[in-house]
Amino acid sequence: MKLLRRHWGKCLAITIGIAVALPFVVSFWAAGEIASPPRRQLQDYHREYLSAPEKHGMTIRSTTAPDGTPYLTCLPDPSGHLGKRGTTIRSELSALGYHLPQAGTTDGTLVLCHGRKGRKEDYFSIAERFCAVGFRCVIPDFPAHGDHPGDIATYGVHEGAIPAMVLRASAQKYGFSPEPAGLMGMSMGGSIAMHATGEPGAPWKALVVVSSFDAFRSALDAETTAHAGIFFGSFCANATEHIYQRRSGLSF
């Protein structure tokens, strides 16, 4: 009986210790996942686009901006050749009564902003459709994603200047007018796009945001819950926020 009580006491102490420590461990882990999510590697379909962009009606140019941001510039194939997606989107828009520019020509530029855990190459299939209807697309990697040298994601707070910067860099390098220009972003990219519209001298004439958020704290709470579960997520949110702020230098 004494042996049982002794072991029961140790088990209870260990259980209490784990219960106390676990929220802090979960908070550190969640903050790390939010600040520096696992980087998505190039996929086979990315390589297929890169190796034969002409099959998709595009020319793809890979460049690095002066601040180290890698970006792609996707242009309509000057021959007017279209890929499968381009042919479909032109047919659908024409059926709706839209007057489209001649295939292979360019009327404006769109900067496409990828989401969390994404990378610039994820937007190839979207860029193919935009190129088919007269847009060139500039697609950067954002910090802590893809090939960007930065290791902390701030979901638009510090990335808001990147879209206009890569637009100017691409326009200067490839000799086109940076205007008219629009923005499209999904999830984290939508938040970055919204921040970009508030930058001084922002050139944007259009903004498309898909499945994004307007307040970072609500997004942080959702991400913490997604990583830690409903019970621990709600319990750990404040600690996760504090740890993330220390890592990122942000102040909410």
Short mmCIF file of C-alpha atoms in Angstrom, two decimals:
data_model
loop_
_atom_site.label_atom_id
_atom_site.label_comp_id
_atom_site.label_asym_id
_atom_site.label_seq_id
_atom_site.Cartn_x
_atom_site.Cartn_y
_atom_site.Cartn_z
CA MET A 1 0.00 0.00 0.00
CA LYS A 2 2.85 2.41 0.86
CA LEU A 3 4.52 1.56 -2.45
CA LEU A 4 1.25 2.26 -4.29
CA ARG A 5 0.83 5.60 -2.51
CA ARG A 6 4.44 6.52 -3.27
CA HIS A 7 4.06 5.75 -6.99
CA TRP A 8 0.65 7.41 -7.10
CA GLY A 9 2.19 10.59 -5.70
CA LYS A 10 4.95 10.55 -8.30
CA CYS A 11 2.43 9.98 -11.09
CA LEU A 12 0.31 12.85 -9.81
CA ALA A 13 3.33 15.14 -9.64
CA ILE A 14 4.36 14.20 -13.17
CA THR A 15 0.81 14.74 -14.44
CA ILE A 16 0.62 18.17 -12.82
CA GLY A 17 4.04 19.08 -14.22
CA ILE A 18 2.99 18.10 -17.72
CA ALA A 19 -0.30 19.99 -17.39
CA VAL A 20 1.57 23.12 -16.32
CA ALA A 21 4.32 22.85 -18.94
CA LEU A 22 2.22 21.75 -21.91
CA PRO A 23 0.49 25.10 -22.60
CA PHE A 24 3.89 26.84 -22.70
CA VAL A 25 5.32 24.18 -25.02
CA VAL A 26 2.27 24.44 -27.27
CA SER A 27 2.51 28.25 -27.27
CA PHE A 28 6.19 28.21 -28.30
CA TRP A 29 5.43 25.69 -31.03
CA ALA A 30 2.39 27.59 -32.34
CA ALA A 31 4.26 30.91 -32.32
CA GLY A 32 7.07 29.30 -34.31
CA GLU A 33 4.61 27.87 -36.83
CA ILE A 34 2.98 31.27 -37.27
CA ALA A 35 6.22 33.27 -37.48
CA SER A 36 8.15 30.78 -39.63
CA PRO A 37 5.88 28.13 -41.18
CA PRO A 38 7.43 25.14 -42.96
CA ARG A 39 8.58 26.26 -46.39
CA ARG A 40 6.80 24.69 -49.34
CA GLN A 41 9.20 23.10 -51.80
CA LEU A 42 8.92 23.22 -55.58
CA GLN A 43 6.32 20.76 -56.82
CA ASP A 44 6.39 18.73 -60.03
CA TYR A 45 3.74 20.93 -61.64
CA HIS A 46 5.83 24.01 -60.80
CA ARG A 47 8.79 22.47 -62.63
CA GLU A 48 6.58 21.63 -65.59
CA TYR A 49 5.60 25.29 -65.97
CA LEU A 50 9.21 26.43 -65.53
CA SER A 51 10.57 23.96 -68.08
CA ALA A 52 7.96 24.64 -70.78
CA PRO A 53 6.08 27.91 -70.13
CA GLU A 54 5.21 28.24 -73.82
CA LYS A 55 2.87 25.25 -73.48
CA HIS A 56 0.82 27.44 -71.15
CA GLY A 57 0.92 30.54 -73.32
CA MET A 58 3.47 32.33 -71.13
CA THR A 59 7.01 33.56 -70.86
CA ILE A 60 8.36 33.26 -67.31
CA ARG A 61 11.29 35.33 -66.04
CA SER A 62 12.86 34.80 -62.63
CA THR A 63 14.59 37.72 -60.93
CA THR A 64 15.70 38.97 -57.52
CA ALA A 65 14.79 42.48 -56.39
CA PRO A 66 17.42 44.81 -54.89
CA ASP A 67 16.32 43.93 -51.34
CA GLY A 68 16.73 40.19 -51.99
CA THR A 69 13.07 39.38 -52.69
CA PRO A 70 12.78 36.69 -55.41
CA TYR A 71 9.99 37.30 -57.90
CA LEU A 72 8.64 35.98 -61.17
CA THR A 73 7.37 38.01 -64.11
CA CYS A 74 4.88 36.07 -66.24
CA LEU A 75 4.10 37.53 -69.67
CA PRO A 76 1.68 36.50 -72.42
CA ASP A 77 3.44 34.50 -75.12
CA PRO A 78 4.05 37.15 -77.82
CA SER A 79 3.06 34.65 -80.53
CA GLY A 80 -0.48 34.60 -79.13
CA HIS A 81 -0.31 30.89 -78.36
CA LEU A 82 -2.59 29.87 -75.49
CA GLY A 83 -2.51 26.96 -73.10
CA LYS A 84 -5.56 24.94 -72.12
CA ARG A 85 -6.53 27.24 -69.23
CA GLY A 86 -6.01 30.36 -71.31
CA THR A 87 -8.16 29.04 -74.14
CA THR A 88 -10.94 28.15 -71.70
CA ILE A 89 -10.98 31.49 -69.86
CA ARG A 90 -11.02 33.52 -73.10
CA SER A 91 -13.89 31.42 -74.42
CA GLU A 92 -15.88 31.81 -71.20
CA LEU A 93 -15.34 35.58 -70.96
CA SER A 94 -16.16 36.10 -74.64
CA ALA A 95 -19.39 34.17 -74.15
CA LEU A 96 -20.28 36.60 -71.35
CA GLY A 97 -19.83 39.54 -73.71
CA TYR A 98 -16.43 40.82 -72.57
CA HIS A 99 -14.26 42.46 -75.21
CA LEU A 100 -10.79 40.96 -74.81
CA PRO A 101 -7.47 42.25 -76.14
CA GLN A 102 -5.72 40.24 -78.82
CA ALA A 103 -4.00 37.16 -77.41
CA GLY A 104 -0.31 37.80 -76.79
CA THR A 105 -0.74 41.50 -75.95
CA THR A 106 -0.57 43.19 -72.54
CA ASP A 107 -2.81 45.95 -71.18
CA GLY A 108 -1.70 46.08 -67.52
CA THR A 109 0.09 44.37 -64.64
CA LEU A 110 -1.14 42.36 -61.67
CA VAL A 111 0.94 41.58 -58.59
CA LEU A 112 -0.15 38.24 -57.10
CA CYS A 113 0.38 37.62 -53.38
CA HIS A 114 0.60 34.00 -52.21
CA GLY A 115 -0.84 32.66 -48.96
CA ARG A 116 0.70 31.22 -45.81
CA LYS A 117 2.86 28.16 -46.47
CA GLY A 118 2.73 29.02 -50.16
CA ARG A 119 5.29 30.22 -52.68
CA LYS A 120 5.27 32.29 -55.84
CA GLU A 121 5.11 29.28 -58.16
CA ASP A 122 1.74 28.28 -56.69
CA TYR A 123 0.17 31.04 -58.79
CA PHE A 124 1.27 29.70 -62.19
CA SER A 125 -2.16 28.36 -63.14
CA ILE A 126 -3.79 31.67 -62.14
CA ALA A 127 -1.13 33.68 -63.98
CA GLU A 128 -1.77 31.56 -67.09
CA ARG A 129 -5.39 32.70 -67.11
CA PHE A 130 -4.53 36.36 -66.47
CA CYS A 131 -1.86 36.35 -69.19
CA ALA A 132 -4.41 34.93 -71.63
CA VAL A 133 -6.65 37.97 -71.19
CA GLY A 134 -4.00 40.66 -71.43
CA PHE A 135 -2.18 40.96 -68.10
CA ARG A 136 1.41 40.43 -67.13
CA CYS A 137 1.82 39.02 -63.61
CA VAL A 138 4.53 39.80 -61.08
CA ILE A 139 4.68 37.23 -58.27
CA PRO A 140 7.05 37.60 -55.28
CA ASP A 141 7.99 35.24 -52.50
CA PHE A 142 7.30 36.79 -49.10
CA PRO A 143 9.48 36.50 -45.96
CA ALA A 144 9.59 33.02 -44.39
CA HIS A 145 8.17 31.55 -47.61
CA GLY A 146 9.58 30.07 -50.80
CA ASP A 147 13.09 31.31 -51.55
CA HIS A 148 12.84 34.60 -49.66
CA PRO A 149 15.85 35.16 -47.36
CA GLY A 150 13.68 36.59 -44.57
CA ASP A 151 12.71 34.19 -41.79
CA ILE A 152 9.79 35.97 -40.05
CA ALA A 153 6.29 36.42 -41.50
CA THR A 154 4.31 39.43 -40.26
CA TYR A 155 1.24 38.92 -42.47
CA GLY A 156 1.37 42.31 -44.15
CA VAL A 157 2.60 44.58 -41.36
CA HIS A 158 6.18 44.62 -42.65
CA GLU A 159 5.48 43.19 -46.12
CA GLY A 160 3.15 45.93 -47.36
CA ALA A 161 5.84 47.68 -49.40
CA ILE A 162 6.95 44.53 -51.24
CA PRO A 163 4.25 44.42 -53.98
CA ALA A 164 4.96 47.96 -55.25
CA MET A 165 8.70 47.39 -54.91
CA VAL A 166 8.72 44.27 -57.11
CA LEU A 167 6.35 45.98 -59.57
CA ARG A 168 8.82 48.86 -59.98
CA ALA A 169 11.79 46.49 -60.14
CA SER A 170 10.19 44.35 -62.84
CA ALA A 171 9.06 47.40 -64.84
CA GLN A 172 12.58 48.84 -64.75
CA LYS A 173 14.28 45.58 -65.65
CA TYR A 174 11.94 44.56 -68.46
CA GLY A 175 11.03 48.00 -69.79
CA PHE A 176 7.30 48.34 -69.27
CA SER A 177 5.10 50.97 -67.62
CA PRO A 178 4.23 50.04 -64.00
CA GLU A 179 0.71 51.40 -64.46
CA PRO A 180 -2.07 50.49 -64.64
CA ALA A 181 -1.58 47.89 -61.93
CA GLY A 182 -3.74 45.79 -59.64
CA LEU A 183 -3.31 43.42 -56.72
CA MET A 184 -4.63 39.97 -55.93
CA GLY A 185 -4.01 38.11 -52.67
CA MET A 186 -5.29 35.00 -50.96
CA SER A 187 -5.27 34.31 -47.20
CA MET A 188 -2.03 35.83 -45.86
CA GLY A 189 -1.51 37.30 -49.32
CA GLY A 190 -4.85 39.06 -49.04
CA SER A 191 -3.73 40.74 -45.83
CA ILE A 192 -0.46 41.76 -47.48
CA ALA A 193 -2.40 43.16 -50.45
CA MET A 194 -4.65 45.21 -48.15
CA HIS A 195 -1.62 46.61 -46.33
CA ALA A 196 -0.04 47.40 -49.70
CA THR A 197 -2.96 49.62 -50.69
CA GLY A 198 -2.24 51.82 -47.67
CA GLU A 199 1.40 52.43 -48.57
CA PRO A 200 2.39 55.99 -49.58
CA GLY A 201 2.13 56.47 -53.33
CA ALA A 202 0.45 53.09 -53.84
CA PRO A 203 -0.16 52.62 -57.59
CA TRP A 204 -3.02 50.14 -57.37
CA LYS A 205 -6.18 50.62 -59.42
CA ALA A 206 -7.82 47.33 -58.42
CA LEU A 207 -7.73 44.93 -55.47
CA VAL A 208 -8.98 41.34 -55.24
CA VAL A 209 -8.85 39.62 -51.83
CA VAL A 210 -9.79 35.95 -51.38
CA SER A 211 -10.42 34.24 -48.03
CA SER A 212 -8.38 36.66 -45.92
CA PHE A 213 -8.68 38.57 -42.63
CA ASP A 214 -8.74 42.20 -41.51
CA ALA A 215 -7.30 41.85 -37.98
CA PHE A 216 -4.12 39.95 -37.17
CA ARG A 217 -5.13 38.98 -33.63
CA SER A 218 -8.18 37.08 -34.87
CA ALA A 219 -5.99 35.30 -37.42
CA LEU A 220 -3.43 34.45 -34.73
CA ASP A 221 -6.18 33.03 -32.50
CA ALA A 222 -7.47 30.92 -35.38
CA GLU A 223 -4.00 29.63 -36.23
CA THR A 224 -3.26 28.82 -32.58
CA THR A 225 -6.52 26.88 -32.31
CA ALA A 226 -5.79 25.08 -35.58
CA HIS A 227 -2.40 23.96 -34.29
CA ALA A 228 -3.24 23.28 -30.64
CA GLY A 229 -6.91 22.29 -30.70
CA ILE A 230 -9.94 24.13 -29.38
CA PHE A 231 -9.16 23.68 -25.67
CA PHE A 232 -5.44 24.44 -25.70
CA GLY A 233 -5.78 26.98 -28.52
CA SER A 234 -8.04 29.31 -26.56
CA PHE A 235 -5.96 28.80 -23.41
CA CYS A 236 -2.63 29.41 -25.18
CA ALA A 237 -3.59 32.33 -27.44
CA ASN A 238 -2.26 35.08 -25.15
CA ALA A 239 1.04 33.29 -24.55
CA THR A 240 1.38 32.57 -28.26
CA GLU A 241 0.76 36.24 -29.04
CA HIS A 242 3.42 37.33 -26.54
CA ILE A 243 6.00 34.88 -27.89
CA TYR A 244 5.21 35.83 -31.49
CA GLN A 245 5.59 39.54 -30.68
CA ARG A 246 9.02 38.90 -29.16
CA ARG A 247 10.12 36.93 -32.23
CA SER A 248 8.69 39.29 -34.85
CA GLY A 249 9.13 42.65 -33.14
CA LEU A 250 5.46 43.47 -33.75
CA SER A 251 3.29 45.29 -31.25
CA PHE A 252 -0.48 44.69 -31.27
#
